[in-house]
Structure formats: C-alpha cells, structure tokens
Amino acid sequence: MPLIARVLARFYGHANVLPGPYTLGRYGLIVNLIGLTFLVFTSITFNFPTLAPVDKENMNYTSAAIGVIGMISLVE
C-alpha cells in the first residue's frame, strides 16, 4: 500500500518529498515502479497451486487466507 500511494502521489503531483540521508534522486520513481510491478506479479503468482490437478492435499490456501483477512479488516 505505501508503495502504490507514493507512486500515485508522484503522478498526481501531491508528493511531499522529504530528502533524508539517502535518496535515489531521479531514479526513485523508476525503482518504485519496478518494485510495484514485482509486488503485483508475486502477489498473483503466489496464489497459484503448485501441482495439477488440485485437490485438498495440494491446494494453495493463500487466497483463502487473504480473503479471510480482507473480510476481518472490513468488519473492524
């Protein structure tokens, strides 16, 4: 979430850049976009099952766990 918020703020001009002791300068947006792309890719591929055909022993329950966490966060 913080990564996509930072990228969107840079695109819409609402970014308050507070320079610290370490900065990527003009490459910061590029590195953030690469990180966001990797994050989206891994979030999708981690939900795929490891074997086919899928049964209850080899099912990947990541998507079920994320769904439960999402439902709990909506209630709170």
mmCIF file of N, CA, C and O in Angstrom:
data_model
loop_
_atom_site.group_PDB
_atom_site.id
_atom_site.type_symbol
_atom_site.label_atom_id
_atom_site.label_comp_id
_atom_site.label_asym_id
_atom_site.label_seq_id
_atom_site.Cartn_x
_atom_site.Cartn_y
_atom_site.Cartn_z
ATOM 1 N N MET A 1 0.803 -1.196 0.000
ATOM 2 C CA MET A 1 0.000 0.000 0.000
ATOM 3 C C MET A 1 0.855 1.273 0.000
ATOM 4 O O MET A 1 0.540 2.178 -0.745
ATOM 5 N N PRO A 2 1.897 1.367 0.825
ATOM 6 C CA PRO A 2 2.680 2.593 0.804
ATOM 7 C C PRO A 2 3.380 2.821 -0.529
ATOM 8 O O PRO A 2 3.537 3.962 -0.961
ATOM 9 N N LEU A 3 3.754 1.743 -1.193
ATOM 10 C CA LEU A 3 4.453 1.881 -2.462
ATOM 11 C C LEU A 3 3.530 2.443 -3.537
ATOM 12 O O LEU A 3 3.907 3.370 -4.259
ATOM 13 N N ILE A 4 2.315 1.928 -3.618
ATOM 14 C CA ILE A 4 1.392 2.453 -4.624
ATOM 15 C C ILE A 4 0.956 3.875 -4.269
ATOM 16 O O ILE A 4 0.740 4.703 -5.150
ATOM 17 N N ALA A 5 0.839 4.192 -2.988
ATOM 18 C CA ALA A 5 0.488 5.556 -2.581
ATOM 19 C C ALA A 5 1.585 6.536 -2.987
ATOM 20 O O ALA A 5 1.300 7.639 -3.467
ATOM 21 N N ARG A 6 2.827 6.141 -2.835
ATOM 22 C CA ARG A 6 3.937 7.007 -3.216
ATOM 23 C C ARG A 6 3.981 7.225 -4.725
ATOM 24 O O ARG A 6 4.179 8.346 -5.198
ATOM 25 N N VAL A 7 3.764 6.167 -5.491
ATOM 26 C CA VAL A 7 3.786 6.284 -6.953
ATOM 27 C C VAL A 7 2.632 7.159 -7.434
ATOM 28 O O VAL A 7 2.821 8.040 -8.277
ATOM 29 N N LEU A 8 1.424 6.938 -6.901
ATOM 30 C CA LEU A 8 0.282 7.760 -7.310
ATOM 31 C C LEU A 8 0.462 9.225 -6.917
ATOM 32 O O LEU A 8 0.070 10.119 -7.663
ATOM 33 N N ALA A 9 1.039 9.474 -5.764
ATOM 34 C CA ALA A 9 1.283 10.854 -5.340
ATOM 35 C C ALA A 9 2.266 11.547 -6.275
ATOM 36 O O ALA A 9 2.109 12.728 -6.581
ATOM 37 N N ARG A 10 3.261 10.806 -6.745
ATOM 38 C CA ARG A 10 4.211 11.398 -7.703
ATOM 39 C C ARG A 10 3.532 11.723 -9.024
ATOM 40 O O ARG A 10 3.802 12.752 -9.638
ATOM 41 N N PHE A 11 2.613 10.851 -9.481
ATOM 42 C CA PHE A 11 1.934 11.087 -10.758
ATOM 43 C C PHE A 11 0.935 12.233 -10.675
ATOM 44 O O PHE A 11 0.764 12.984 -11.629
ATOM 45 N N TYR A 12 0.264 12.384 -9.543
ATOM 46 C CA TYR A 12 -0.747 13.423 -9.408
ATOM 47 C C TYR A 12 -0.213 14.717 -8.800
ATOM 48 O O TYR A 12 -0.962 15.651 -8.589
ATOM 49 N N GLY A 13 1.060 14.770 -8.496
ATOM 50 C CA GLY A 13 1.671 15.997 -8.010
ATOM 51 C C GLY A 13 1.435 16.311 -6.554
ATOM 52 O O GLY A 13 1.584 17.450 -6.137
ATOM 53 N N HIS A 14 1.052 15.333 -5.753
ATOM 54 C CA HIS A 14 0.792 15.557 -4.335
ATOM 55 C C HIS A 14 1.913 15.031 -3.451
ATOM 56 O O HIS A 14 1.724 14.855 -2.253
ATOM 57 N N ALA A 15 3.072 14.787 -4.024
ATOM 58 C CA ALA A 15 4.163 14.173 -3.269
ATOM 59 C C ALA A 15 4.908 15.223 -2.462
ATOM 60 O O ALA A 15 5.349 16.243 -2.990
ATOM 61 N N ASN A 16 5.020 15.004 -1.168
ATOM 62 C CA ASN A 16 5.878 15.798 -0.312
ATOM 63 C C ASN A 16 7.173 15.020 -0.124
ATOM 64 O O ASN A 16 7.227 14.077 0.650
ATOM 65 N N VAL A 17 8.172 15.388 -0.856
ATOM 66 C CA VAL A 17 9.435 14.670 -0.796
ATOM 67 C C VAL A 17 10.268 15.273 0.324
ATOM 68 O O VAL A 17 10.611 16.454 0.298
ATOM 69 N N LEU A 18 10.550 14.469 1.325
ATOM 70 C CA LEU A 18 11.399 14.888 2.426
ATOM 71 C C LEU A 18 12.751 14.206 2.254
ATOM 72 O O LEU A 18 12.887 13.018 2.552
ATOM 73 N N PRO A 19 13.728 14.912 1.737
ATOM 74 C CA PRO A 19 15.021 14.269 1.496
ATOM 75 C C PRO A 19 15.693 13.880 2.808
ATOM 76 O O PRO A 19 15.723 14.637 3.758
ATOM 77 N N GLY A 20 16.165 12.663 2.833
ATOM 78 C CA GLY A 20 16.864 12.154 4.003
ATOM 79 C C GLY A 20 18.331 11.956 3.687
ATOM 80 O O GLY A 20 18.849 12.474 2.694
ATOM 81 N N PRO A 21 19.022 11.195 4.517
ATOM 82 C CA PRO A 21 20.442 10.968 4.279
ATOM 83 C C PRO A 21 20.703 10.107 3.051
ATOM 84 O O PRO A 21 21.797 10.121 2.505
ATOM 85 N N TYR A 22 19.683 9.357 2.595
ATOM 86 C CA TYR A 22 19.831 8.515 1.415
ATOM 87 C C TYR A 22 18.665 8.783 0.490
ATOM 88 O O TYR A 22 17.511 8.738 0.899
ATOM 89 N N THR A 23 18.937 9.060 -0.759
ATOM 90 C CA THR A 23 17.890 9.312 -1.737
ATOM 91 C C THR A 23 18.315 8.731 -3.081
ATOM 92 O O THR A 23 19.501 8.651 -3.391
ATOM 93 N N LEU A 24 17.333 8.307 -3.848
ATOM 94 C CA LEU A 24 17.606 7.786 -5.185
ATOM 95 C C LEU A 24 17.532 8.872 -6.243
ATOM 96 O O LEU A 24 17.801 8.614 -7.412
ATOM 97 N N GLY A 25 17.136 10.044 -5.835
ATOM 98 C CA GLY A 25 17.086 11.159 -6.775
ATOM 99 C C GLY A 25 16.075 10.924 -7.883
ATOM 100 O O GLY A 25 14.936 10.538 -7.630
ATOM 101 N N ARG A 26 16.499 11.132 -9.106
ATOM 102 C CA ARG A 26 15.573 10.987 -10.236
ATOM 103 C C ARG A 26 15.240 9.531 -10.538
ATOM 104 O O ARG A 26 14.325 9.252 -11.290
ATOM 105 N N TYR A 27 15.993 8.597 -9.968
ATOM 106 C CA TYR A 27 15.725 7.179 -10.201
ATOM 107 C C TYR A 27 14.716 6.604 -9.204
ATOM 108 O O TYR A 27 14.336 5.453 -9.325
ATOM 109 N N GLY A 28 14.290 7.388 -8.249
ATOM 110 C CA GLY A 28 13.372 6.898 -7.221
ATOM 111 C C GLY A 28 12.049 6.410 -7.782
ATOM 112 O O GLY A 28 11.545 5.366 -7.386
ATOM 113 N N LEU A 29 11.468 7.149 -8.716
ATOM 114 C CA LEU A 29 10.192 6.746 -9.302
ATOM 115 C C LEU A 29 10.350 5.454 -10.101
ATOM 116 O O LEU A 29 9.501 4.564 -10.023
ATOM 117 N N ILE A 30 11.432 5.324 -10.829
ATOM 118 C CA ILE A 30 11.671 4.117 -11.623
ATOM 119 C C ILE A 30 11.824 2.907 -10.710
ATOM 120 O O ILE A 30 11.243 1.843 -10.960
ATOM 121 N N VAL A 31 12.587 3.047 -9.647
ATOM 122 C CA VAL A 31 12.781 1.942 -8.707
ATOM 123 C C VAL A 31 11.466 1.582 -8.019
ATOM 124 O O VAL A 31 11.157 0.400 -7.829
ATOM 125 N N ASN A 32 10.653 2.583 -7.673
ATOM 126 C CA ASN A 32 9.348 2.317 -7.070
ATOM 127 C C ASN A 32 8.421 1.596 -8.041
ATOM 128 O O ASN A 32 7.671 0.697 -7.635
ATOM 129 N N LEU A 33 8.447 1.961 -9.321
ATOM 130 C CA LEU A 33 7.618 1.279 -10.307
ATOM 131 C C LEU A 33 8.066 -0.162 -10.513
ATOM 132 O O LEU A 33 7.227 -1.067 -10.648
ATOM 133 N N ILE A 34 9.366 -0.402 -10.531
ATOM 134 C CA ILE A 34 9.879 -1.769 -10.641
ATOM 135 C C ILE A 34 9.453 -2.583 -9.418
ATOM 136 O O ILE A 34 9.006 -3.731 -9.537
ATOM 137 N N GLY A 35 9.572 -2.007 -8.235
ATOM 138 C CA GLY A 35 9.150 -2.692 -7.014
ATOM 139 C C GLY A 35 7.662 -2.980 -6.999
ATOM 140 O O GLY A 35 7.236 -4.063 -6.581
ATOM 141 N N LEU A 36 6.862 -2.039 -7.463
ATOM 142 C CA LEU A 36 5.413 -2.234 -7.515
ATOM 143 C C LEU A 36 5.052 -3.339 -8.510
ATOM 144 O O LEU A 36 4.197 -4.186 -8.225
ATOM 145 N N THR A 37 5.716 -3.348 -9.661
ATOM 146 C CA THR A 37 5.479 -4.402 -10.651
ATOM 147 C C THR A 37 5.834 -5.776 -10.091
ATOM 148 O O THR A 37 5.076 -6.742 -10.251
ATOM 149 N N PHE A 38 6.963 -5.876 -9.406
ATOM 150 C CA PHE A 38 7.369 -7.138 -8.798
ATOM 151 C C PHE A 38 6.380 -7.565 -7.718
ATOM 152 O O PHE A 38 6.022 -8.737 -7.622
ATOM 153 N N LEU A 39 5.917 -6.628 -6.924
ATOM 154 C CA LEU A 39 4.964 -6.931 -5.862
ATOM 155 C C LEU A 39 3.648 -7.457 -6.425
ATOM 156 O O LEU A 39 3.101 -8.445 -5.927
ATOM 157 N N VAL A 40 3.138 -6.830 -7.469
ATOM 158 C CA VAL A 40 1.895 -7.282 -8.091
ATOM 159 C C VAL A 40 2.087 -8.659 -8.716
ATOM 160 O O VAL A 40 1.244 -9.549 -8.558
ATOM 161 N N PHE A 41 3.207 -8.863 -9.410
ATOM 162 C CA PHE A 41 3.490 -10.157 -10.034
ATOM 163 C C PHE A 41 3.561 -11.270 -9.003
ATOM 164 O O PHE A 41 2.929 -12.327 -9.165
ATOM 165 N N THR A 42 4.309 -11.069 -7.929
ATOM 166 C CA THR A 42 4.439 -12.119 -6.922
ATOM 167 C C THR A 42 3.141 -12.339 -6.157
ATOM 168 O O THR A 42 2.836 -13.471 -5.778
ATOM 169 N N SER A 43 2.362 -11.283 -5.938
ATOM 170 C CA SER A 43 1.080 -11.446 -5.248
ATOM 171 C C SER A 43 0.125 -12.310 -6.056
ATOM 172 O O SER A 43 -0.667 -13.061 -5.488
ATOM 173 N N ILE A 44 0.201 -12.218 -7.358
ATOM 174 C CA ILE A 44 -0.661 -13.035 -8.205
ATOM 175 C C ILE A 44 -0.132 -14.460 -8.301
ATOM 176 O O ILE A 44 -0.879 -15.430 -8.134
ATOM 177 N N THR A 45 1.156 -14.633 -8.540
ATOM 178 C CA THR A 45 1.691 -15.979 -8.761
ATOM 179 C C THR A 45 1.736 -16.812 -7.484
ATOM 180 O O THR A 45 1.682 -18.041 -7.568
ATOM 181 N N PHE A 46 1.823 -16.204 -6.320
ATOM 182 C CA PHE A 46 1.821 -16.976 -5.085
ATOM 183 C C PHE A 46 0.475 -17.627 -4.806
ATOM 184 O O PHE A 46 0.371 -18.526 -3.980
ATOM 185 N N ASN A 47 -0.575 -17.190 -5.476
ATOM 186 C CA ASN A 47 -1.896 -17.770 -5.283
ATOM 187 C C ASN A 47 -2.153 -18.988 -6.155
ATOM 188 O O ASN A 47 -3.157 -19.661 -5.984
ATOM 189 N N PHE A 48 -1.273 -19.273 -7.110
ATOM 190 C CA PHE A 48 -1.462 -20.429 -7.973
ATOM 191 C C PHE A 48 -1.121 -21.715 -7.228
ATOM 192 O O PHE A 48 -0.233 -21.736 -6.391
ATOM 193 N N PRO A 49 -1.805 -22.805 -7.555
ATOM 194 C CA PRO A 49 -1.459 -24.095 -6.932
ATOM 195 C C PRO A 49 -0.113 -24.598 -7.451
ATOM 196 O O PRO A 49 0.309 -24.254 -8.555
ATOM 197 N N THR A 50 0.542 -25.426 -6.658
ATOM 198 C CA THR A 50 1.867 -25.917 -7.055
ATOM 199 C C THR A 50 1.786 -27.153 -7.930
ATOM 200 O O THR A 50 2.725 -27.441 -8.667
ATOM 201 N N LEU A 51 0.696 -27.886 -7.861
ATOM 202 C CA LEU A 51 0.534 -29.105 -8.648
ATOM 203 C C LEU A 51 -0.826 -29.122 -9.323
ATOM 204 O O LEU A 51 -1.761 -28.471 -8.883
ATOM 205 N N ALA A 52 -0.914 -29.898 -10.396
ATOM 206 C CA ALA A 52 -2.196 -30.097 -11.066
ATOM 207 C C ALA A 52 -2.438 -31.594 -11.163
ATOM 208 O O ALA A 52 -1.493 -32.339 -11.396
ATOM 209 N N PRO A 53 -3.601 -32.086 -11.024
ATOM 210 C CA PRO A 53 -4.855 -31.447 -10.652
ATOM 211 C C PRO A 53 -4.867 -31.081 -9.170
ATOM 212 O O PRO A 53 -4.178 -31.693 -8.360
ATOM 213 N N VAL A 54 -5.652 -30.100 -8.867
ATOM 214 C CA VAL A 54 -5.706 -29.591 -7.496
ATOM 215 C C VAL A 54 -6.704 -30.403 -6.685
ATOM 216 O O VAL A 54 -7.824 -30.649 -7.112
ATOM 217 N N ASP A 55 -6.265 -30.845 -5.525
ATOM 218 C CA ASP A 55 -7.170 -31.479 -4.574
ATOM 219 C C ASP A 55 -6.900 -30.874 -3.195
ATOM 220 O O ASP A 55 -6.127 -29.935 -3.066
ATOM 221 N N LYS A 56 -7.535 -31.395 -2.177
ATOM 222 C CA LYS A 56 -7.416 -30.755 -0.870
ATOM 223 C C LYS A 56 -6.029 -30.886 -0.253
ATOM 224 O O LYS A 56 -5.646 -30.085 0.587
ATOM 225 N N GLU A 57 -5.223 -31.857 -0.672
ATOM 226 C CA GLU A 57 -3.875 -32.017 -0.116
ATOM 227 C C GLU A 57 -2.874 -31.029 -0.716
ATOM 228 O O GLU A 57 -1.940 -30.589 -0.057
ATOM 229 N N ASN A 58 -3.029 -30.674 -1.995
ATOM 230 C CA ASN A 58 -2.030 -29.808 -2.624
ATOM 231 C C ASN A 58 -2.579 -28.429 -2.996
ATOM 232 O O ASN A 58 -1.933 -27.688 -3.727
ATOM 233 N N MET A 59 -3.747 -28.091 -2.488
ATOM 234 C CA MET A 59 -4.298 -26.762 -2.778
ATOM 235 C C MET A 59 -3.496 -25.685 -2.062
ATOM 236 O O MET A 59 -3.041 -25.871 -0.940
ATOM 237 N N ASN A 60 -3.341 -24.554 -2.709
ATOM 238 C CA ASN A 60 -2.676 -23.408 -2.110
ATOM 239 C C ASN A 60 -3.752 -22.564 -1.421
ATOM 240 O O ASN A 60 -4.620 -21.998 -2.074
ATOM 241 N N TYR A 61 -3.683 -22.499 -0.116
ATOM 242 C CA TYR A 61 -4.709 -21.802 0.665
ATOM 243 C C TYR A 61 -4.384 -20.328 0.901
ATOM 244 O O TYR A 61 -5.006 -19.683 1.735
ATOM 245 N N THR A 62 -3.427 -19.783 0.152
ATOM 246 C CA THR A 62 -3.066 -18.371 0.305
ATOM 247 C C THR A 62 -4.247 -17.464 -0.015
ATOM 248 O O THR A 62 -4.514 -16.498 0.705
ATOM 249 N N SER A 63 -4.944 -17.759 -1.116
ATOM 250 C CA SER A 63 -6.073 -16.903 -1.486
ATOM 251 C C SER A 63 -7.192 -16.959 -0.439
ATOM 252 O O SER A 63 -7.840 -15.945 -0.168
ATOM 253 N N ALA A 64 -7.394 -18.113 0.157
ATOM 254 C CA ALA A 64 -8.410 -18.217 1.217
ATOM 255 C C ALA A 64 -7.990 -17.407 2.442
ATOM 256 O O ALA A 64 -8.812 -16.712 3.050
ATOM 257 N N ALA A 65 -6.726 -17.471 2.804
ATOM 258 C CA ALA A 65 -6.242 -16.708 3.955
ATOM 259 C C ALA A 65 -6.336 -15.210 3.700
ATOM 260 O O ALA A 65 -6.732 -14.440 4.581
ATOM 261 N N ILE A 66 -5.986 -14.770 2.497
ATOM 262 C CA ILE A 66 -6.087 -13.349 2.161
ATOM 263 C C ILE A 66 -7.547 -12.902 2.182
ATOM 264 O O ILE A 66 -7.866 -11.799 2.634
ATOM 265 N N GLY A 67 -8.452 -13.762 1.711
ATOM 266 C CA GLY A 67 -9.876 -13.437 1.750
ATOM 267 C C GLY A 67 -10.404 -13.284 3.165
ATOM 268 O O GLY A 67 -11.160 -12.353 3.463
ATOM 269 N N VAL A 68 -9.986 -14.182 4.061
ATOM 270 C CA VAL A 68 -10.411 -14.097 5.464
ATOM 271 C C VAL A 68 -9.871 -12.822 6.109
ATOM 272 O O VAL A 68 -10.595 -12.103 6.813
ATOM 273 N N ILE A 69 -8.603 -12.517 5.855
ATOM 274 C CA ILE A 69 -8.011 -11.296 6.417
ATOM 275 C C ILE A 69 -8.727 -10.052 5.874
ATOM 276 O O ILE A 69 -8.986 -9.090 6.611
ATOM 277 N N GLY A 70 -9.067 -10.079 4.582
ATOM 278 C CA GLY A 70 -9.804 -8.959 3.997
ATOM 279 C C GLY A 70 -11.181 -8.769 4.605
ATOM 280 O O GLY A 70 -11.599 -7.642 4.872
ATOM 281 N N MET A 71 -11.875 -9.873 4.837
ATOM 282 C CA MET A 71 -13.191 -9.790 5.463
ATOM 283 C C MET A 71 -13.109 -9.277 6.901
ATOM 284 O O MET A 71 -13.933 -8.470 7.322
ATOM 285 N N ILE A 72 -12.111 -9.726 7.629
ATOM 286 C CA ILE A 72 -11.924 -9.246 9.004
ATOM 287 C C ILE A 72 -11.617 -7.761 9.013
ATOM 288 O O ILE A 72 -12.120 -7.006 9.834
ATOM 289 N N SER A 73 -10.795 -7.310 8.055
ATOM 290 C CA SER A 73 -10.436 -5.888 8.027
ATOM 291 C C SER A 73 -11.629 -5.026 7.655
ATOM 292 O O SER A 73 -11.710 -3.868 8.056
ATOM 293 N N LEU A 74 -12.570 -5.548 6.881
ATOM 294 C CA LEU A 74 -13.772 -4.789 6.552
ATOM 295 C C LEU A 74 -14.703 -4.645 7.757
ATOM 296 O O LEU A 74 -15.379 -3.631 7.910
ATOM 297 N N VAL A 75 -14.738 -5.657 8.596
ATOM 298 C CA VAL A 75 -15.609 -5.632 9.766
ATOM 299 C C VAL A 75 -15.065 -4.669 10.824
ATOM 300 O O VAL A 75 -15.813 -3.946 11.463
ATOM 301 N N GLU A 76 -13.771 -4.667 11.005
ATOM 302 C CA GLU A 76 -13.172 -3.810 12.029
ATOM 303 C C GLU A 76 -13.305 -2.422 11.593
ATOM 304 O O GLU A 76 -13.335 -1.446 11.711
#
